[in-house]
């Protein structure tokens, strides 16, 4: 039974210049990924900062409620930690690729995530969390592989011949003489 967690933060910014002034909006998504048995659970909260400069200068802050989406591991295809940049300036991201385009649909939306590609969830990883992100990606890969193996063993006609589900101890044993029996 797996119960790993990994924190993340995404920041989006938008700036508009008009006749009435300049408006800058920053959205911070603070969240956590959890791997719970056969599901990847994504929790996050959006905080918005709006700065207006014109006739008056004003800053507003607002926080939305917490959201949670559970993505079945069977809909995921791959997870890896990906680095970009040079040596000291290297940045890391956890990349989770879906096996089904519908996997990340509940994460999208105005208060959700913006995807460059609908099958890729890319979350930046802080340097302090790099080791935890590597472990999280490895455990998620293992959960994906175990789920795929279980699906193959069950299959439409039951368990595959020779699989654990078909029979325990089905492998031949060698005698003391080296003959299979």
PDB file of N, CA and C in Angstrom, residues 56-157:
ATOM      1  N   UNK A  56      -5.664  55.306  -9.620  1.00  0.00           N
ATOM      2  CA  UNK A  56      -5.305  54.874  -8.270  1.00  0.00           C
ATOM      3  C   UNK A  56      -4.469  53.595  -8.370  1.00  0.00           C
ATOM      4  N   UNK A  57      -3.735  53.302  -7.309  1.00  0.00           N
ATOM      5  CA  UNK A  57      -2.977  52.051  -7.233  1.00  0.00           C
ATOM      6  C   UNK A  57      -3.675  51.165  -6.209  1.00  0.00           C
ATOM      7  N   UNK A  58      -3.919  49.905  -6.604  1.00  0.00           N
ATOM      8  CA  UNK A  58      -4.653  49.015  -5.721  1.00  0.00           C
ATOM      9  C   UNK A  58      -4.186  47.573  -5.909  1.00  0.00           C
ATOM     10  N   UNK A  59      -4.132  46.834  -4.819  1.00  0.00           N
ATOM     11  CA  UNK A  59      -3.809  45.404  -4.856  1.00  0.00           C
ATOM     12  C   UNK A  59      -4.899  44.642  -4.120  1.00  0.00           C
ATOM     13  N   UNK A  60      -5.382  43.586  -4.746  1.00  0.00           N
ATOM     14  CA  UNK A  60      -6.404  42.732  -4.134  1.00  0.00           C
ATOM     15  C   UNK A  60      -5.892  41.299  -4.099  1.00  0.00           C
ATOM     16  N   UNK A  61      -6.248  40.606  -3.026  1.00  0.00           N
ATOM     17  CA  UNK A  61      -5.893  39.192  -2.898  1.00  0.00           C
ATOM     18  C   UNK A  61      -7.153  38.396  -2.605  1.00  0.00           C
ATOM     19  N   UNK A  62      -7.218  37.215  -3.208  1.00  0.00           N
ATOM     20  CA  UNK A  62      -8.352  36.323  -2.971  1.00  0.00           C
ATOM     21  C   UNK A  62      -7.863  34.884  -3.042  1.00  0.00           C
ATOM     22  N   UNK A  63      -8.489  34.028  -2.247  1.00  0.00           N
ATOM     23  CA  UNK A  63      -8.148  32.602  -2.254  1.00  0.00           C
ATOM     24  C   UNK A  63      -9.415  31.794  -2.482  1.00  0.00           C
ATOM     25  N   UNK A  64      -9.326  30.834  -3.375  1.00  0.00           N
ATOM     26  CA  UNK A  64     -10.446  29.934  -3.629  1.00  0.00           C
ATOM     27  C   UNK A  64     -10.353  28.745  -2.681  1.00  0.00           C
ATOM     28  N   UNK A  65     -11.427  27.995  -2.621  1.00  0.00           N
ATOM     29  CA  UNK A  65     -11.439  26.804  -1.781  1.00  0.00           C
ATOM     30  C   UNK A  65     -10.568  25.699  -2.357  1.00  0.00           C
ATOM     31  N   UNK A  66     -10.309  24.713  -1.552  1.00  0.00           N
ATOM     32  CA  UNK A  66      -9.487  23.588  -1.965  1.00  0.00           C
ATOM     33  C   UNK A  66     -10.257  22.697  -2.928  1.00  0.00           C
ATOM     34  N   UNK A  67      -9.556  22.233  -3.963  1.00  0.00           N
ATOM     35  CA  UNK A  67     -10.145  21.283  -4.914  1.00  0.00           C
ATOM     36  C   UNK A  67      -9.361  19.986  -4.853  1.00  0.00           C
ATOM     37  N   UNK A  68     -10.042  18.886  -5.132  1.00  0.00           N
ATOM     38  CA  UNK A  68      -9.386  17.577  -5.133  1.00  0.00           C
ATOM     39  C   UNK A  68      -9.920  16.753  -6.291  1.00  0.00           C
ATOM     40  N   UNK A  69      -8.994  16.160  -7.038  1.00  0.00           N
ATOM     41  CA  UNK A  69      -9.354  15.285  -8.150  1.00  0.00           C
ATOM     42  C   UNK A  69      -8.556  13.998  -8.005  1.00  0.00           C
ATOM     43  N   UNK A  70      -9.228  12.886  -8.181  1.00  0.00           N
ATOM     44  CA  UNK A  70      -8.578  11.580  -8.120  1.00  0.00           C
ATOM     45  C   UNK A  70      -8.507  11.008  -9.536  1.00  0.00           C
ATOM     46  N   UNK A  71      -7.293  10.685  -9.978  1.00  0.00           N
ATOM     47  CA  UNK A  71      -7.079  10.126 -11.315  1.00  0.00           C
ATOM     48  C   UNK A  71      -6.687   8.656 -11.147  1.00  0.00           C
ATOM     49  N   UNK A  72      -7.474   7.730 -11.692  1.00  0.00           N
ATOM     50  CA  UNK A  72      -7.116   6.314 -11.574  1.00  0.00           C
ATOM     51  C   UNK A  72      -5.768   6.035 -12.247  1.00  0.00           C
ATOM     52  N   UNK A  73      -4.928   5.259 -11.589  1.00  0.00           N
ATOM     53  CA  UNK A  73      -3.598   4.946 -12.122  1.00  0.00           C
ATOM     54  C   UNK A  73      -3.710   4.210 -13.455  1.00  0.00           C
ATOM     55  N   UNK A  74      -4.798   3.460 -13.673  1.00  0.00           N
ATOM     56  CA  UNK A  74      -4.956   2.726 -14.928  1.00  0.00           C
ATOM     57  C   UNK A  74      -5.055   3.656 -16.138  1.00  0.00           C
ATOM     58  N   UNK A  75      -5.371   4.954 -15.906  1.00  0.00           N
ATOM     59  CA  UNK A  75      -5.445   5.923 -17.002  1.00  0.00           C
ATOM     60  C   UNK A  75      -4.104   6.604 -17.275  1.00  0.00           C
ATOM     61  N   UNK A  76      -3.084   6.268 -16.478  1.00  0.00           N
ATOM     62  CA  UNK A  76      -1.770   6.892 -16.630  1.00  0.00           C
ATOM     63  C   UNK A  76      -0.831   5.953 -17.371  1.00  0.00           C
ATOM     64  N   UNK A  77       0.100   6.547 -18.123  1.00  0.00           N
ATOM     65  CA  UNK A  77       1.012   5.740 -18.920  1.00  0.00           C
ATOM     66  C   UNK A  77       2.459   5.812 -18.496  1.00  0.00           C
ATOM     67  N   UNK A  78       2.888   6.951 -17.938  1.00  0.00           N
ATOM     68  CA  UNK A  78       4.314   7.114 -17.652  1.00  0.00           C
ATOM     69  C   UNK A  78       4.512   8.281 -16.693  1.00  0.00           C
ATOM     70  N   UNK A  79       5.571   8.214 -15.894  1.00  0.00           N
ATOM     71  CA  UNK A  79       5.942   9.319 -15.001  1.00  0.00           C
ATOM     72  C   UNK A  79       7.460   9.410 -14.965  1.00  0.00           C
ATOM     73  N   UNK A  80       7.978  10.643 -15.009  1.00  0.00           N
ATOM     74  CA  UNK A  80       9.429  10.820 -14.956  1.00  0.00           C
ATOM     75  C   UNK A  80       9.762  12.184 -14.386  1.00  0.00           C
ATOM     76  N   UNK A  81      10.971  12.302 -13.873  1.00  0.00           N
ATOM     77  CA  UNK A  81      11.499  13.584 -13.431  1.00  0.00           C
ATOM     78  C   UNK A  81      12.371  14.095 -14.564  1.00  0.00           C
ATOM     79  N   UNK A  82      12.089  15.291 -15.031  1.00  0.00           N
ATOM     80  CA  UNK A  82      12.784  15.839 -16.201  1.00  0.00           C
ATOM     81  C   UNK A  82      13.504  17.120 -15.815  1.00  0.00           C
ATOM     82  N   UNK A  83      14.757  17.215 -16.212  1.00  0.00           N
ATOM     83  CA  UNK A  83      15.541  18.409 -15.934  1.00  0.00           C
ATOM     84  C   UNK A  83      15.760  19.227 -17.187  1.00  0.00           C
ATOM     85  N   UNK A  84      15.901  20.532 -17.009  1.00  0.00           N
ATOM     86  CA  UNK A  84      16.224  21.411 -18.133  1.00  0.00           C
ATOM     87  C   UNK A  84      17.116  22.528 -17.611  1.00  0.00           C
ATOM     88  N   UNK A  85      17.947  23.044 -18.480  1.00  0.00           N
ATOM     89  CA  UNK A  85      18.849  24.115 -18.084  1.00  0.00           C
ATOM     90  C   UNK A  85      20.241  23.585 -17.804  1.00  0.00           C
ATOM     91  N   UNK A  86      21.088  24.470 -17.371  1.00  0.00           N
ATOM     92  CA  UNK A  86      22.480  24.139 -17.108  1.00  0.00           C
ATOM     93  C   UNK A  86      22.750  24.028 -15.629  1.00  0.00           C
ATOM     94  N   UNK A  87      23.620  23.195 -15.254  1.00  0.00           N
ATOM     95  CA  UNK A  87      24.226  22.938 -13.963  1.00  0.00           C
ATOM     96  C   UNK A  87      23.548  23.653 -12.797  1.00  0.00           C
ATOM     97  N   UNK A  88      24.015  24.854 -12.393  1.00  0.00           N
ATOM     98  CA  UNK A  88      23.436  25.547 -11.229  1.00  0.00           C
ATOM     99  C   UNK A  88      22.022  26.062 -11.485  1.00  0.00           C
ATOM    100  N   UNK A  89      21.701  26.323 -12.721  1.00  0.00           N
ATOM    101  CA  UNK A  89      20.402  26.906 -13.067  1.00  0.00           C
ATOM    102  C   UNK A  89      19.421  25.844 -13.530  1.00  0.00           C
ATOM    103  N   UNK A  90      19.756  24.591 -13.282  1.00  0.00           N
ATOM    104  CA  UNK A  90      18.910  23.482 -13.719  1.00  0.00           C
ATOM    105  C   UNK A  90      17.579  23.524 -12.964  1.00  0.00           C
ATOM    106  N   UNK A  91      16.519  23.340 -13.710  1.00  0.00           N
ATOM    107  CA  UNK A  91      15.177  23.280 -13.132  1.00  0.00           C
ATOM    108  C   UNK A  91      14.608  21.892 -13.369  1.00  0.00           C
ATOM    109  N   UNK A  92      13.806  21.433 -12.425  1.00  0.00           N
ATOM    110  CA  UNK A  92      13.245  20.088 -12.497  1.00  0.00           C
ATOM    111  C   UNK A  92      11.724  20.154 -12.562  1.00  0.00           C
ATOM    112  N   UNK A  93      11.153  19.170 -13.244  1.00  0.00           N
ATOM    113  CA  UNK A  93       9.695  19.073 -13.344  1.00  0.00           C
ATOM    114  C   UNK A  93       9.295  17.603 -13.322  1.00  0.00           C
ATOM    115  N   UNK A  94       8.202  17.318 -12.651  1.00  0.00           N
ATOM    116  CA  UNK A  94       7.611  15.986 -12.680  1.00  0.00           C
ATOM    117  C   UNK A  94       6.652  15.962 -13.863  1.00  0.00           C
ATOM    118  N   UNK A  95       6.878  15.029 -14.781  1.00  0.00           N
ATOM    119  CA  UNK A  95       6.044  14.911 -15.980  1.00  0.00           C
ATOM    120  C   UNK A  95       5.266  13.603 -15.882  1.00  0.00           C
ATOM    121  N   UNK A  96       3.952  13.721 -15.888  1.00  0.00           N
ATOM    122  CA  UNK A  96       3.078  12.546 -15.840  1.00  0.00           C
ATOM    123  C   UNK A  96       2.307  12.516 -17.151  1.00  0.00           C
ATOM    124  N   UNK A  97       2.432  11.401 -17.871  1.00  0.00           N
ATOM    125  CA  UNK A  97       1.790  11.274 -19.178  1.00  0.00           C
ATOM    126  C   UNK A  97       0.602  10.328 -19.048  1.00  0.00           C
ATOM    127  N   UNK A  98      -0.527  10.760 -19.581  1.00  0.00           N
ATOM    128  CA  UNK A  98      -1.755   9.968 -19.498  1.00  0.00           C
ATOM    129  C   UNK A  98      -1.811   8.946 -20.623  1.00  0.00           C
ATOM    130  N   UNK A  99      -2.435   7.831 -20.339  1.00  0.00           N
ATOM    131  CA  UNK A  99      -2.692   6.808 -21.346  1.00  0.00           C
ATOM    132  C   UNK A  99      -3.994   7.138 -22.083  1.00  0.00           C
ATOM    133  N   UNK A 100      -4.858   7.901 -21.416  1.00  0.00           N
ATOM    134  CA  UNK A 100      -6.167   8.268 -21.950  1.00  0.00           C
ATOM    135  C   UNK A 100      -6.320   9.783 -21.812  1.00  0.00           C
ATOM    136  N   UNK A 101      -6.744  10.468 -22.875  1.00  0.00           N
ATOM    137  CA  UNK A 101      -6.884  11.927 -22.836  1.00  0.00           C
ATOM    138  C   UNK A 101      -7.892  12.395 -21.792  1.00  0.00           C
ATOM    139  N   UNK A 102      -8.825  11.553 -21.431  1.00  0.00           N
ATOM    140  CA  UNK A 102      -9.833  11.930 -20.433  1.00  0.00           C
ATOM    141  C   UNK A 102      -9.261  11.953 -19.015  1.00  0.00           C
ATOM    142  N   UNK A 103      -8.060  11.427 -18.819  1.00  0.00           N
ATOM    143  CA  UNK A 103      -7.490  11.313 -17.472  1.00  0.00           C
ATOM    144  C   UNK A 103      -7.363  12.658 -16.774  1.00  0.00           C
ATOM    145  N   UNK A 104      -6.887  13.685 -17.481  1.00  0.00           N
ATOM    146  CA  UNK A 104      -6.626  14.975 -16.854  1.00  0.00           C
ATOM    147  C   UNK A 104      -7.735  16.000 -17.084  1.00  0.00           C
ATOM    148  N   UNK A 105      -8.830  15.615 -17.742  1.00  0.00           N
ATOM    149  CA  UNK A 105      -9.935  16.555 -17.979  1.00  0.00           C
ATOM    150  C   UNK A 105     -10.465  17.202 -16.701  1.00  0.00           C
ATOM    151  N   UNK A 106     -10.644  16.450 -15.601  1.00  0.00           N
ATOM    152  CA  UNK A 106     -11.152  17.094 -14.377  1.00  0.00           C
ATOM    153  C   UNK A 106     -10.190  18.124 -13.779  1.00  0.00           C
ATOM    154  N   UNK A 107      -8.919  18.085 -14.182  1.00  0.00           N
ATOM    155  CA  UNK A 107      -7.939  19.045 -13.662  1.00  0.00           C
ATOM    156  C   UNK A 107      -7.968  20.371 -14.416  1.00  0.00           C
ATOM    157  N   UNK A 108      -8.521  20.380 -15.619  1.00  0.00           N
ATOM    158  CA  UNK A 108      -8.536  21.591 -16.445  1.00  0.00           C
ATOM    159  C   UNK A 108      -9.680  22.507 -16.027  1.00  0.00           C
ATOM    160  N   UNK A 109      -9.628  23.737 -16.495  1.00  0.00           N
ATOM    161  CA  UNK A 109     -10.695  24.685 -16.199  1.00  0.00           C
ATOM    162  C   UNK A 109     -10.149  25.989 -15.676  1.00  0.00           C
ATOM    163  N   UNK A 110     -11.044  26.940 -15.385  1.00  0.00           N
ATOM    164  CA  UNK A 110     -10.606  28.261 -14.946  1.00  0.00           C
ATOM    165  C   UNK A 110      -9.800  28.239 -13.648  1.00  0.00           C
ATOM    166  N   UNK A 111     -10.157  27.381 -12.710  1.00  0.00           N
ATOM    167  CA  UNK A 111      -9.412  27.287 -11.452  1.00  0.00           C
ATOM    168  C   UNK A 111      -8.494  26.076 -11.430  1.00  0.00           C
ATOM    169  N   UNK A 112      -8.371  25.422 -12.564  1.00  0.00           N
ATOM    170  CA  UNK A 112      -7.535  24.233 -12.643  1.00  0.00           C
ATOM    171  C   UNK A 112      -6.205  24.516 -13.305  1.00  0.00           C
ATOM    172  N   UNK A 113      -5.737  23.557 -14.054  1.00  0.00           N
ATOM    173  CA  UNK A 113      -4.425  23.627 -14.669  1.00  0.00           C
ATOM    174  C   UNK A 113      -4.543  23.993 -16.140  1.00  0.00           C
ATOM    175  N   UNK A 114      -3.507  24.613 -16.658  1.00  0.00           N
ATOM    176  CA  UNK A 114      -3.416  24.897 -18.094  1.00  0.00           C
ATOM    177  C   UNK A 114      -2.410  23.918 -18.675  1.00  0.00           C
ATOM    178  N   UNK A 115      -2.822  23.196 -19.695  1.00  0.00           N
ATOM    179  CA  UNK A 115      -1.977  22.161 -20.275  1.00  0.00           C
ATOM    180  C   UNK A 115      -1.395  22.625 -21.601  1.00  0.00           C
ATOM    181  N   UNK A 116      -0.090  22.373 -21.795  1.00  0.00           N
ATOM    182  CA  UNK A 116       0.523  22.591 -23.101  1.00  0.00           C
ATOM    183  C   UNK A 116       0.047  21.476 -24.024  1.00  0.00           C
ATOM    184  N   UNK A 117      -0.019  20.262 -23.481  1.00  0.00           N
ATOM    185  CA  UNK A 117      -0.567  19.109 -24.196  1.00  0.00           C
ATOM    186  C   UNK A 117      -1.555  18.431 -23.247  1.00  0.00           C
ATOM    187  N   UNK A 118      -2.745  18.060 -23.727  1.00  0.00           N
ATOM    188  CA  UNK A 118      -3.763  17.516 -22.820  1.00  0.00           C
ATOM    189  C   UNK A 118      -3.395  16.184 -22.171  1.00  0.00           C
ATOM    190  N   UNK A 119      -2.368  15.503 -22.674  1.00  0.00           N
ATOM    191  CA  UNK A 119      -1.981  14.221 -22.092  1.00  0.00           C
ATOM    192  C   UNK A 119      -0.779  14.338 -21.163  1.00  0.00           C
ATOM    193  N   UNK A 120      -0.274  15.561 -20.935  1.00  0.00           N
ATOM    194  CA  UNK A 120       0.904  15.746 -20.085  1.00  0.00           C
ATOM    195  C   UNK A 120       0.616  16.705 -18.940  1.00  0.00           C
ATOM    196  N   UNK A 121       0.805  16.215 -17.737  1.00  0.00           N
ATOM    197  CA  UNK A 121       0.734  17.054 -16.547  1.00  0.00           C
ATOM    198  C   UNK A 121       2.175  17.337 -16.141  1.00  0.00           C
ATOM    199  N   UNK A 122       2.587  18.607 -16.227  1.00  0.00           N
ATOM    200  CA  UNK A 122       3.963  19.001 -15.924  1.00  0.00           C
ATOM    201  C   UNK A 122       3.934  19.909 -14.700  1.00  0.00           C
ATOM    202  N   UNK A 123       4.583  19.457 -13.628  1.00  0.00           N
ATOM    203  CA  UNK A 123       4.598  20.210 -12.376  1.00  0.00           C
ATOM    204  C   UNK A 123       6.038  20.532 -11.989  1.00  0.00           C
ATOM    205  N   UNK A 124       6.355  21.817 -11.799  1.00  0.00           N
ATOM    206  CA  UNK A 124       7.720  22.165 -11.392  1.00  0.00           C
ATOM    207  C   UNK A 124       8.037  21.604 -10.008  1.00  0.00           C
ATOM    208  N   UNK A 125       9.299  21.233  -9.825  1.00  0.00           N
ATOM    209  CA  UNK A 125       9.759  20.657  -8.563  1.00  0.00           C
ATOM    210  C   UNK A 125      10.822  21.576  -7.971  1.00  0.00           C
ATOM    211  N   UNK A 126      10.634  21.940  -6.701  1.00  0.00           N
ATOM    212  CA  UNK A 126      11.651  22.744  -6.019  1.00  0.00           C
ATOM    213  C   UNK A 126      12.902  21.896  -5.824  1.00  0.00           C
ATOM    214  N   UNK A 127      14.052  22.563  -5.789  1.00  0.00           N
ATOM    215  CA  UNK A 127      15.313  21.837  -5.605  1.00  0.00           C
ATOM    216  C   UNK A 127      15.294  21.011  -4.326  1.00  0.00           C
ATOM    217  N   UNK A 128      14.704  21.544  -3.281  1.00  0.00           N
ATOM    218  CA  UNK A 128      14.642  20.828  -2.004  1.00  0.00           C
ATOM    219  C   UNK A 128      13.790  19.557  -2.098  1.00  0.00           C
ATOM    220  N   UNK A 129      12.882  19.485  -3.072  1.00  0.00           N
ATOM    221  CA  UNK A 129      11.980  18.340  -3.217  1.00  0.00           C
ATOM    222  C   UNK A 129      12.411  17.367  -4.308  1.00  0.00           C
ATOM    223  N   UNK A 130      13.602  17.562  -4.864  1.00  0.00           N
ATOM    224  CA  UNK A 130      14.025  16.741  -6.003  1.00  0.00           C
ATOM    225  C   UNK A 130      14.089  15.251  -5.652  1.00  0.00           C
ATOM    226  N   UNK A 131      14.698  14.902  -4.529  1.00  0.00           N
ATOM    227  CA  UNK A 131      14.795  13.486  -4.141  1.00  0.00           C
ATOM    228  C   UNK A 131      13.403  12.889  -3.918  1.00  0.00           C
ATOM    229  N   UNK A 132      12.527  13.642  -3.282  1.00  0.00           N
ATOM    230  CA  UNK A 132      11.154  13.166  -3.063  1.00  0.00           C
ATOM    231  C   UNK A 132      10.424  12.998  -4.391  1.00  0.00           C
ATOM    232  N   UNK A 133      10.689  13.895  -5.352  1.00  0.00           N
ATOM    233  CA  UNK A 133      10.056  13.801  -6.671  1.00  0.00           C
ATOM    234  C   UNK A 133      10.554  12.575  -7.428  1.00  0.00           C
ATOM    235  N   UNK A 134      11.843  12.263  -7.301  1.00  0.00           N
ATOM    236  CA  UNK A 134      12.379  11.053  -7.938  1.00  0.00           C
ATOM    237  C   UNK A 134      11.706   9.811  -7.370  1.00  0.00           C
ATOM    238  N   UNK A 135      11.575   9.767  -6.051  1.00  0.00           N
ATOM    239  CA  UNK A 135      10.922   8.626  -5.413  1.00  0.00           C
ATOM    240  C   UNK A 135       9.448   8.552  -5.822  1.00  0.00           C
ATOM    241  N   UNK A 136       8.782   9.707  -5.881  1.00  0.00           N
ATOM    242  CA  UNK A 136       7.371   9.741  -6.262  1.00  0.00           C
ATOM    243  C   UNK A 136       7.198   9.222  -7.691  1.00  0.00           C
ATOM    244  N   UNK A 137       8.048   9.691  -8.620  1.00  0.00           N
ATOM    245  CA  UNK A 137       7.966   9.245 -10.015  1.00  0.00           C
ATOM    246  C   UNK A 137       8.208   7.740 -10.115  1.00  0.00           C
ATOM    247  N   UNK A 138       9.183   7.228  -9.360  1.00  0.00           N
ATOM    248  CA  UNK A 138       9.476   5.787  -9.380  1.00  0.00           C
ATOM    249  C   UNK A 138       8.303   4.975  -8.846  1.00  0.00           C
ATOM    250  N   UNK A 139       7.736   5.417  -7.746  1.00  0.00           N
ATOM    251  CA  UNK A 139       6.599   4.698  -7.163  1.00  0.00           C
ATOM    252  C   UNK A 139       5.369   4.765  -8.070  1.00  0.00           C
ATOM    253  N   UNK A 140       5.173   5.900  -8.722  1.00  0.00           N
ATOM    254  CA  UNK A 140       4.049   6.023  -9.654  1.00  0.00           C
ATOM    255  C   UNK A 140       4.256   5.108 -10.859  1.00  0.00           C
ATOM    256  N   UNK A 141       5.487   5.038 -11.377  1.00  0.00           N
ATOM    257  CA  UNK A 141       5.804   4.116 -12.475  1.00  0.00           C
ATOM    258  C   UNK A 141       5.524   2.673 -12.052  1.00  0.00           C
ATOM    259  N   UNK A 142       5.926   2.326 -10.830  1.00  0.00           N
ATOM    260  CA  UNK A 142       5.695   0.976 -10.323  1.00  0.00           C
ATOM    261  C   UNK A 142       4.195   0.694 -10.210  1.00  0.00           C
ATOM    262  N   UNK A 143       3.432   1.647  -9.717  1.00  0.00           N
ATOM    263  CA  UNK A 143       1.977   1.472  -9.606  1.00  0.00           C
ATOM    264  C   UNK A 143       1.341   1.311 -10.989  1.00  0.00           C
ATOM    265  N   UNK A 144       1.830   2.073 -11.977  1.00  0.00           N
ATOM    266  CA  UNK A 144       1.321   1.956 -13.351  1.00  0.00           C
ATOM    267  C   UNK A 144       1.616   0.561 -13.894  1.00  0.00           C
ATOM    268  N   UNK A 145       2.848   0.074 -13.685  1.00  0.00           N
ATOM    269  CA  UNK A 145       3.237  -1.251 -14.174  1.00  0.00           C
ATOM    270  C   UNK A 145       2.446  -2.356 -13.478  1.00  0.00           C
ATOM    271  N   UNK A 146       2.270  -2.234 -12.163  1.00  0.00           N
ATOM    272  CA  UNK A 146       1.498  -3.242 -11.430  1.00  0.00           C
ATOM    273  C   UNK A 146       0.046  -3.269 -11.896  1.00  0.00           C
ATOM    274  N   UNK A 147      -0.519  -2.091 -12.162  1.00  0.00           N
ATOM    275  CA  UNK A 147      -1.891  -2.028 -12.661  1.00  0.00           C
ATOM    276  C   UNK A 147      -2.023  -2.660 -14.036  1.00  0.00           C
ATOM    277  N   UNK A 148      -1.038  -2.416 -14.907  1.00  0.00           N
ATOM    278  CA  UNK A 148      -1.061  -3.008 -16.246  1.00  0.00           C
ATOM    279  C   UNK A 148      -0.925  -4.527 -16.164  1.00  0.00           C
ATOM    280  N   UNK A 149      -0.061  -5.005 -15.277  1.00  0.00           N
ATOM    281  CA  UNK A 149       0.117  -6.446 -15.102  1.00  0.00           C
ATOM    282  C   UNK A 149      -1.161  -7.089 -14.567  1.00  0.00           C
ATOM    283  N   UNK A 150      -1.788  -6.449 -13.595  1.00  0.00           N
ATOM    284  CA  UNK A 150      -3.039  -6.984 -13.045  1.00  0.00           C
ATOM    285  C   UNK A 150      -4.124  -7.037 -14.115  1.00  0.00           C
ATOM    286  N   UNK A 151      -4.184  -6.021 -14.973  1.00  0.00           N
ATOM    287  CA  UNK A 151      -5.181  -6.007 -16.048  1.00  0.00           C
ATOM    288  C   UNK A 151      -4.911  -7.131 -17.043  1.00  0.00           C
ATOM    289  N   UNK A 152      -3.642  -7.399 -17.325  1.00  0.00           N
ATOM    290  CA  UNK A 152      -3.304  -8.497 -18.233  1.00  0.00           C
ATOM    291  C   UNK A 152      -3.659  -9.846 -17.622  1.00  0.00           C
ATOM    292  N   UNK A 153      -3.373  -9.993 -16.336  1.00  0.00           N
ATOM    293  CA  UNK A 153      -3.673 -11.258 -15.672  1.00  0.00           C
ATOM    294  C   UNK A 153      -5.168 -11.526 -15.630  1.00  0.00           C
ATOM    295  N   UNK A 154      -5.957 -10.493 -15.386  1.00  0.00           N
ATOM    296  CA  UNK A 154      -7.405 -10.672 -15.332  1.00  0.00           C
ATOM    297  C   UNK A 154      -7.957 -10.876 -16.726  1.00  0.00           C
ATOM    298  N   UNK A 155      -7.588  -9.998 -17.657  1.00  0.00           N
ATOM    299  CA  UNK A 155      -7.991 -10.128 -19.048  1.00  0.00           C
ATOM    300  C   UNK A 155      -9.468 -10.426 -19.228  1.00  0.00           C
ATOM    301  N   UNK A 156      -9.942 -10.487 -20.470  1.00  0.00           N
ATOM    302  CA  UNK A 156     -11.360 -10.769 -20.702  1.00  0.00           C
ATOM    303  C   UNK A 156     -11.736 -12.217 -20.382  1.00  0.00           C
ATOM    304  N   UNK A 157     -10.776 -13.154 -20.487  1.00  0.00           N
ATOM    305  CA  UNK A 157     -11.096 -14.558 -20.250  1.00  0.00           C
ATOM    306  C   UNK A 157     -10.570 -15.080 -18.929  1.00  0.00           C
TER     307      UNK A 157
END
